[in-house]
Tab-separated table of C-alpha atoms and ligand atoms in Angstrom:
chain	number	residue	atom	x	y	z
A	38	MET	CA	210.839	148.971	46.590
A	39	SER	CA	207.301	147.854	45.809
A	40	ASP	CA	205.131	146.427	48.568
A	41	ILE	CA	205.115	143.080	46.856
A	42	LYS	CA	208.879	142.838	46.813
A	43	LYS	CA	209.013	143.910	50.430
A	44	ILE	CA	206.568	141.205	51.448
A	45	LYS	CA	208.513	138.648	49.484
A	46	ARG	CA	211.832	139.582	51.070
A	47	GLU	CA	210.461	139.746	54.564
A	48	TYR	CA	208.688	136.426	54.407
A	49	LEU	CA	211.350	134.463	52.534
A	50	GLU	CA	213.699	135.557	55.263
A	51	LYS	CA	211.211	134.431	57.973
A	52	LEU	CA	210.666	131.136	56.209
A	53	ASN	CA	214.369	130.423	56.198
A	54	ARG	CA	214.484	130.323	59.965
A	55	GLU	CA	213.979	127.250	62.094
A	56	LEU	CA	210.180	126.862	62.307
A	57	ASN	CA	207.658	124.570	63.868
A	58	GLN	CA	204.195	123.602	62.670
A	59	ASP	CA	202.541	126.481	64.524
A	60	SER	CA	204.865	129.176	63.312
A	61	ILE	CA	204.526	128.028	59.703
A	62	ASN	CA	200.765	128.127	60.063
A	63	GLN	CA	201.072	131.596	61.572
A	64	ILE	CA	203.037	132.799	58.531
A	65	LYS	CA	200.516	131.220	56.224
A	66	THR	CA	197.732	133.207	57.860
A	67	GLU	CA	199.770	136.421	57.811
A	68	LEU	CA	200.196	136.035	54.065
A	69	PHE	CA	197.082	134.388	52.779
A	70	GLY	CA	194.502	134.794	55.538
A	71	LYS	CA	191.501	137.063	55.150
A	72	ASN	CA	193.609	140.083	56.069
A	73	GLY	CA	196.906	138.591	54.949
A	74	SER	CA	199.475	140.743	53.172
A	75	ILE	CA	199.168	138.918	49.882
A	76	SER	CA	195.387	138.845	50.084
A	77	ASN	CA	195.436	142.610	50.673
A	78	GLU	CA	197.656	143.146	47.623
A	79	PHE	CA	195.078	141.303	45.538
A	80	LYS	CA	192.411	143.617	46.874
A	81	LYS	CA	194.424	146.555	45.515
A	82	LEU	CA	194.256	145.183	42.012
A	83	GLY	CA	191.105	147.151	41.144
A	84	SER	CA	192.663	150.476	42.009
A	85	VAL	CA	195.891	150.008	40.067
A	86	ALA	CA	196.097	152.042	36.867
A	87	VAL	CA	194.970	150.023	33.887
A	88	GLU	CA	198.314	150.107	32.078
A	89	GLU	CA	200.159	148.770	35.151
A	90	ARG	CA	197.525	146.266	36.182
A	91	LYS	CA	198.779	143.386	34.062
A	92	LYS	CA	202.320	143.580	35.341
A	93	PHE	CA	201.151	144.123	38.912
A	94	ALA	CA	198.980	141.011	38.742
A	95	ALA	CA	201.735	138.939	37.135
A	96	ASP	CA	204.290	139.995	39.773
A	97	LEU	CA	201.832	139.351	42.569
A	98	ASN	CA	200.949	135.873	41.298
A	99	LEU	CA	204.594	135.012	40.967
A	100	VAL	CA	205.344	136.054	44.537
A	101	LYS	CA	202.268	134.239	45.790
A	102	GLU	CA	203.389	131.016	44.115
A	103	GLU	CA	206.939	131.381	45.338
A	104	LEU	CA	205.813	131.850	48.937
A	105	GLN	CA	203.293	129.034	48.770
A	106	GLU	CA	205.921	126.703	47.425
A	107	LYS	CA	208.308	127.697	50.164
A	108	ILE	CA	205.637	127.054	52.802
A	109	SER	CA	204.846	123.552	51.570
A	110	LYS	CA	208.547	122.803	51.354
A	111	LYS	CA	208.880	123.874	54.992
A	112	PHE	CA	206.004	121.627	56.013
A	113	HIS	CA	207.564	118.723	54.170
A	114	GLU	CA	210.961	119.280	55.796
A	115	LEU	CA	209.318	119.387	59.175
A	116	GLU	CA	207.566	116.072	58.541
A	117	ILE	CA	210.823	114.396	57.498
A	118	LYS	CA	212.530	115.808	60.545
A	119	GLU	CA	209.844	114.427	62.829
A	120	ILE	CA	210.057	110.980	61.256
A	121	ASN	CA	213.820	110.925	61.581
A	122	GLU	CA	213.605	111.973	65.195
A	123	LYS	CA	211.077	109.226	65.887
A	124	LEU	CA	213.282	106.649	64.203
A	125	LYS	CA	216.210	107.835	66.285
A	126	ASN	CA	214.374	107.782	69.603
A	127	GLU	CA	211.990	104.891	69.200
A	128	LYS	CA	214.448	102.106	68.625
A	129	VAL	CA	213.054	98.564	68.505
A	130	ASP	CA	214.629	96.624	71.323
A	131	VAL	CA	214.904	93.145	69.886
A	132	THR	CA	216.100	91.803	73.211
A	133	LEU	CA	212.714	92.456	74.874
A	134	PRO	CA	210.643	89.326	75.588
A	135	GLU	CA	207.944	88.721	72.971
A	136	ARG	CA	204.333	89.515	73.723
A	137	SER	CA	202.697	86.235	74.696
A	138	PHE	CA	199.724	84.922	72.728
A	139	GLU	CA	197.637	81.809	73.084
A	140	GLN	CA	196.741	79.729	70.088
A	141	GLY	CA	193.679	77.518	70.438
A	142	LYS	CA	193.689	73.814	69.726
A	143	ILE	CA	191.184	71.735	67.837
A	144	HIS	CA	189.352	69.319	70.133
A	145	PRO	CA	189.992	65.650	69.239
A	146	VAL	CA	186.248	65.141	68.692
A	147	SER	CA	186.113	67.962	66.138
A	148	GLN	CA	189.231	66.588	64.518
A	149	VAL	CA	187.770	63.087	64.270
A	150	ILE	CA	184.475	64.449	62.865
A	151	ASP	CA	186.450	66.285	60.177
A	152	GLU	CA	188.423	63.165	59.333
A	153	ILE	CA	185.272	61.012	59.164
A	154	SER	CA	183.432	63.549	57.003
A	155	SER	CA	186.371	63.778	54.664
A	156	ILE	CA	186.653	60.003	54.237
A	157	PHE	CA	182.939	59.494	53.577
A	158	SER	CA	182.698	62.448	51.242
A	159	GLU	CA	185.358	60.764	49.087
A	160	ILE	CA	182.932	57.927	48.415
A	161	GLY	CA	179.923	60.083	47.706
A	162	PHE	CA	178.275	60.755	51.079
A	163	SER	CA	177.098	64.251	51.872
A	164	VAL	CA	176.860	65.643	55.390
A	165	GLU	CA	173.482	66.288	57.078
A	166	GLU	CA	172.678	67.753	60.465
A	167	GLY	CA	169.801	67.535	62.902
A	168	PRO	CA	168.935	69.193	66.224
A	169	ASP	CA	169.993	67.871	69.634
A	170	VAL	CA	166.449	68.412	70.948
A	171	GLU	CA	164.252	65.976	69.087
A	172	ASN	CA	160.665	64.910	69.214
A	173	GLU	CA	159.689	61.436	70.304
A	174	TYR	CA	158.429	60.610	66.805
A	175	ASN	CA	161.723	61.160	64.973
A	176	ASN	CA	163.839	59.603	67.709
A	177	PHE	CA	161.694	56.509	68.261
A	178	THR	CA	158.325	56.035	66.546
A	179	ALA	CA	159.391	56.674	62.958
A	180	LEU	CA	162.347	54.404	63.644
A	181	ASN	CA	160.046	51.488	64.340
A	182	THR	CA	160.701	51.648	68.075
A	183	PRO	CA	157.465	50.712	69.825
A	184	ASP	CA	156.203	52.479	72.932
A	185	ASN	CA	157.275	49.736	75.306
A	186	HIS	CA	160.815	49.355	73.965
A	187	PRO	CA	163.462	49.497	76.751
A	188	ALA	CA	165.389	52.236	74.890
A	189	ARG	CA	162.494	54.531	75.700
A	190	ASP	CA	162.884	53.955	79.394
A	191	MET	CA	163.436	57.039	81.549
A	192	HIS	CA	166.689	55.413	82.548
A	193	ASP	CA	168.342	55.945	79.179
A	194	THR	CA	166.529	58.912	77.750
A	195	PHE	CA	166.587	62.508	78.928
A	196	TYR	CA	163.005	63.684	78.456
A	197	LEU	CA	162.324	67.392	78.439
A	198	ASP	CA	158.612	67.345	79.272
A	199	ASN	CA	156.186	65.253	81.284
A	200	GLU	CA	154.362	63.997	78.216
A	201	LYS	CA	157.657	62.556	76.927
A	202	LYS	CA	157.186	64.275	73.592
A	203	LEU	CA	160.479	66.194	73.574
A	204	LEU	CA	163.833	64.691	74.426
A	205	LEU	CA	167.581	64.959	73.901
A	206	ARG	CA	168.178	62.642	70.971
A	207	THR	CA	169.563	59.308	72.121
A	208	HIS	CA	171.217	58.623	68.769
A	209	THR	CA	171.808	60.306	65.402
A	210	SER	CA	169.270	58.016	63.699
A	211	PRO	CA	166.495	60.671	63.742
A	212	VAL	CA	168.540	62.467	61.074
A	213	GLN	CA	167.725	59.497	58.806
A	214	VAL	CA	164.049	60.299	59.314
A	215	ARG	CA	164.503	64.032	58.780
A	216	THR	CA	166.561	63.508	55.630
A	217	MET	CA	164.162	61.039	54.044
A	218	LEU	CA	161.087	63.106	54.927
A	219	LYS	CA	162.439	66.215	53.246
A	220	GLY	CA	163.837	64.608	50.087
A	221	LYS	CA	163.431	61.894	47.523
A	222	PRO	CA	165.582	58.747	47.195
A	223	PRO	CA	168.369	57.948	46.507
A	224	PHE	CA	169.948	59.068	49.797
A	225	LYS	CA	173.625	58.839	50.643
A	226	ILE	CA	174.373	60.830	53.761
A	227	ILE	CA	176.287	60.879	56.999
A	228	ALA	CA	175.158	62.867	60.032
A	229	PRO	CA	177.691	63.514	62.788
A	230	GLY	CA	176.577	65.105	66.035
A	231	ARG	CA	175.915	65.050	69.776
A	232	THR	CA	173.773	62.381	71.383
A	233	TYR	CA	172.596	61.921	74.984
A	234	ARG	CA	171.911	59.053	77.352
A	235	SER	CA	171.706	58.890	81.089
A	236	ASP	CA	174.910	56.953	81.559
A	237	SER	CA	178.385	57.699	82.934
A	238	ASP	CA	181.551	55.670	83.468
A	239	GLN	CA	185.001	55.381	81.919
A	240	THR	CA	183.622	54.516	78.488
A	241	HIS	CA	180.199	56.217	78.706
A	242	ALA	CA	179.373	59.901	79.071
A	243	PRO	CA	175.844	61.374	79.275
A	244	MET	CA	176.701	63.379	76.163
A	245	PHE	CA	178.646	61.647	73.437
A	246	HIS	CA	179.008	61.732	69.659
A	247	GLN	CA	177.821	59.525	66.866
A	248	VAL	CA	177.943	59.610	63.125
A	249	GLU	CA	174.958	58.191	61.337
A	250	GLY	CA	175.272	56.759	57.853
A	251	LEU	CA	172.420	56.114	55.454
A	252	HIS	CA	172.530	54.795	51.921
A	253	ILE	CA	169.216	54.144	50.170
A	254	ASP	CA	169.056	53.345	46.482
A	255	LYS	CA	167.918	50.604	44.121
A	256	ASN	CA	169.563	47.246	44.871
A	257	ILE	CA	171.709	48.277	47.832
A	258	ASN	CA	172.601	45.217	49.893
A	259	MET	CA	174.645	44.088	52.898
A	260	GLY	CA	177.694	43.641	50.707
A	261	HIS	CA	177.707	47.372	50.061
A	262	LEU	CA	177.442	48.016	53.792
A	263	LYS	CA	180.378	45.745	54.506
A	264	GLY	CA	182.504	47.241	51.736
A	265	CYS	CA	181.738	50.770	52.849
A	266	LEU	CA	182.595	50.122	56.523
A	267	ASN	CA	185.705	48.175	55.602
A	268	TYR	CA	186.906	51.068	53.460
A	269	PHE	CA	186.092	53.602	56.144
A	270	ILE	CA	187.880	51.803	58.978
A	271	LYS	CA	191.024	51.251	56.926
A	272	GLU	CA	191.116	54.888	55.873
A	273	PHE	CA	190.379	56.159	59.360
A	274	PHE	CA	193.063	54.120	61.101
A	275	GLU	CA	195.443	54.504	58.160
A	276	VAL	CA	196.075	50.771	57.853
A	277	ASP	CA	196.035	48.477	54.792
A	278	LYS	CA	194.495	45.539	56.551
A	279	ILE	CA	191.840	45.257	59.248
A	280	LYS	CA	190.024	42.504	61.064
A	281	MET	CA	186.324	43.189	61.169
A	282	ARG	CA	183.562	41.064	62.658
A	283	PHE	CA	179.801	41.402	62.055
A	284	ARG	CA	177.889	40.090	65.063
A	285	PRO	CA	174.149	39.486	64.699
A	286	SER	CA	172.305	42.023	66.822
A	287	HIS	CA	169.007	43.783	67.129
A	288	PHE	CA	167.865	47.315	66.406
A	289	PRO	CA	164.175	48.062	65.848
A	290	PHE	CA	165.026	50.137	62.769
A	291	THR	CA	167.199	47.633	60.888
A	292	GLU	CA	166.659	44.066	59.722
A	293	PRO	CA	168.960	42.209	59.694
A	294	SER	CA	171.036	44.090	62.261
A	295	ALA	CA	174.641	43.714	63.256
A	296	GLU	CA	177.203	45.115	65.598
A	297	VAL	CA	180.683	45.519	64.231
A	298	ASP	CA	183.846	44.777	66.162
A	299	ILE	CA	187.361	45.490	64.998
A	300	GLY	CA	190.341	43.352	65.914
A	301	TYR	CA	193.220	44.864	67.855
A	302	GLU	CA	196.082	44.059	70.153
A	303	ILE	CA	198.148	45.914	72.699
A	304	LYS	CA	201.824	46.134	71.703
A	305	ASP	CA	204.271	47.942	74.010
A	306	GLY	CA	201.356	49.564	75.802
A	307	LYS	CA	199.889	50.847	72.533
A	308	ILE	CA	196.747	49.796	70.684
A	309	VAL	CA	197.477	48.307	67.268
A	310	ILE	CA	194.448	48.115	64.990
A	311	GLY	CA	194.074	45.275	62.497
A	312	GLU	CA	196.122	42.657	64.334
A	313	GLY	CA	195.734	40.468	67.399
A	314	ASP	CA	192.803	38.591	68.862
A	315	LYS	CA	191.020	41.217	70.942
A	316	TRP	CA	187.749	42.681	69.683
A	317	LEU	CA	186.267	46.100	70.226
A	318	GLU	CA	182.724	47.123	69.359
A	319	ILE	CA	182.601	50.358	67.427
A	320	LEU	CA	179.279	50.543	65.637
A	321	GLY	CA	175.776	49.275	65.020
A	322	CYS	CA	174.328	48.784	61.574
A	323	GLY	CA	171.923	46.903	59.361
A	324	MET	CA	169.545	47.046	56.437
A	325	VAL	CA	166.949	49.767	57.022
A	326	HIS	CA	163.696	48.171	58.206
A	327	PRO	CA	160.843	48.415	55.650
A	328	ASN	CA	158.634	49.929	58.376
A	329	VAL	CA	161.028	52.878	58.662
A	330	LEU	CA	160.994	53.393	54.896
A	331	LYS	CA	157.188	53.274	54.889
A	332	ASN	CA	157.049	55.845	57.714
A	333	VAL	CA	159.076	58.273	55.618
A	334	LYS	CA	157.180	57.511	52.385
A	335	VAL	CA	159.929	55.698	50.539
A	336	ASP	CA	158.655	53.109	48.077
A	337	THR	CA	159.964	49.802	49.454
A	338	SER	CA	159.276	47.974	46.205
A	339	LYS	CA	161.923	50.141	44.546
A	340	PHE	CA	164.311	51.262	47.238
A	341	GLN	CA	166.252	49.702	50.043
A	342	GLY	CA	169.542	50.296	51.795
A	343	TYR	CA	171.687	50.227	54.857
A	344	ALA	CA	172.323	52.426	57.876
A	345	PHE	CA	175.004	52.543	60.515
A	346	GLY	CA	175.755	54.463	63.693
A	347	ILE	CA	179.378	54.838	64.744
A	348	GLY	CA	180.580	55.998	68.157
A	349	ILE	CA	182.852	58.911	67.306
A	350	ASP	CA	184.430	59.320	70.743
A	351	ARG	CA	185.429	55.666	70.872
A	352	LEU	CA	187.124	55.948	67.483
A	353	GLY	CA	189.019	59.018	68.684
A	354	MET	CA	190.084	57.261	71.878
A	355	LEU	CA	191.426	54.350	69.861
A	356	LYS	CA	193.198	56.361	67.218
A	357	TYR	CA	194.751	58.902	69.540
A	358	GLY	CA	195.367	56.739	72.616
A	359	ILE	CA	192.971	58.464	75.009
A	360	ASN	CA	191.771	56.116	77.707
A	361	ASP	CA	189.055	57.973	79.603
A	362	LEU	CA	186.042	59.164	77.640
A	363	ARG	CA	184.986	61.602	80.354
A	364	ALA	CA	188.166	63.643	79.889
A	365	PHE	CA	186.859	64.636	76.440
A	366	PHE	CA	184.178	66.781	78.031
A	367	GLU	CA	185.824	68.108	81.183
A	368	THR	CA	187.228	71.174	79.392
A	369	ASP	CA	190.576	70.871	81.132
A	370	TYR	CA	192.929	73.298	79.417
A	371	ARG	CA	195.995	71.100	80.003
A	372	TRP	CA	194.201	68.127	78.461
A	373	ILE	CA	193.188	69.992	75.310
A	374	ASN	CA	196.718	71.346	74.993
A	375	HIS	CA	198.066	67.830	75.109
A	376	PHE	CA	195.508	65.973	72.988
A	377	GLY	CA	194.262	68.847	70.823
A	378	PHE	CA	195.350	69.508	67.248
A	379	ASP	CA	197.139	72.453	65.774
A	380	PRO	CA	194.631	74.294	63.562
A	381	LEU	CA	197.278	74.754	60.887
A	382	ASP	CA	198.342	71.117	60.808
A	383	VAL	CA	196.504	69.233	58.125
A	384	PRO	CA	196.202	65.535	59.009
A	385	SER	CA	197.878	63.177	56.566
A	386	ASN	CA	194.612	61.531	55.480
A	387	TYR	CA	192.682	64.786	55.128
A	388	ARG	CA	191.588	65.525	51.599
A	389	GLY	CA	189.225	68.410	52.177
A	390	LEU	CA	185.461	68.265	52.407
A	391	SER	CA	184.550	69.664	49.055
A	392	ARG	CA	185.823	67.012	46.681
B	40	LIG	N1	171.238	54.145	66.490
B	40	LIG	C1	171.938	52.950	66.917
B	40	LIG	C2	172.537	53.225	68.301
B	40	LIG	O1	172.602	54.333	68.710
B	40	LIG	C3	173.058	52.597	65.969
B	40	LIG	C4	172.548	52.222	64.625
B	40	LIG	C5	172.401	53.171	63.635
B	40	LIG	C6	172.207	50.921	64.360
B	40	LIG	C7	171.944	52.801	62.391
B	40	LIG	C8	171.754	50.536	63.135
B	40	LIG	C9	171.625	51.495	62.148
B	40	LIG	O2	172.928	52.322	68.987
């Protein structure tokens, strides 16, 4: 029998036994390694007589292929066997308790900001932002608030330096200034964000949230302001009818100025918006003072408009029945679990921000 046939017989027989990964690899080396039997047969090729060489090479190649095929088949079988064994041994025990996971909740303030932004974006307002740390000029001076105005008093304002040049913004109105300084009219923006005043009780926290509104264009008047706020409040509280009251007020940066109250009543321990004879103040507003427009280089002979500042936290308290403002910012996990919103729940009046 030729060497080739012998090799073939010997190794086919070996490969028919029960083998593991290592022993298959061992066989592979014995056959095809540097000094492997098949490799050595190939080395003989040169010394085989010319007339036999063709047949020798053909036989050798055939055997080589046959053995290689057998080896990969063995590897494949082994793989299948391993998988089957794993499936048999590693059963999924569906009776085991599930792995616990915590899903976060959306804070009511974030939720309310989203709702407000969505409602105003429907009627053409875009959203602007400004920093919490402001300079005295944007927060007061540009807003026509003279040096001796009580709002500048240390009592209300958190100053960050002795010269009283830097402060934590006391309202979102400086975003009006920033927006008008960097662009050209018309302007139609809202600016939600954090605001700070040295104040703390059940309805006041040293950090709270406002949303500023600003609409400057040709011929904008108080009627537009009223219509816009009326629309917003109805949409926000999801009611068809509201009672709204404009009370004359004073802000240095608007003239005339008003504070807006909405009518409500308490029915079965719950606040009902739009009925009853109780009033709750929710915002300040007015027609932007010409001095403010001049400070930000808006031509007052062509442009005018209104501004408003709404207390976001108050709106959230009303809509979602939360009675202590301070709880908003105490980061109590049980509170957020109770009052927070499921991130996958889309509120009924949410229409998306991009429309
Ligand atoms: N900035 C005012 C406040 O914080 C609210 C306001 C904004 C009033 C815009 C008029 C116009 O009380």
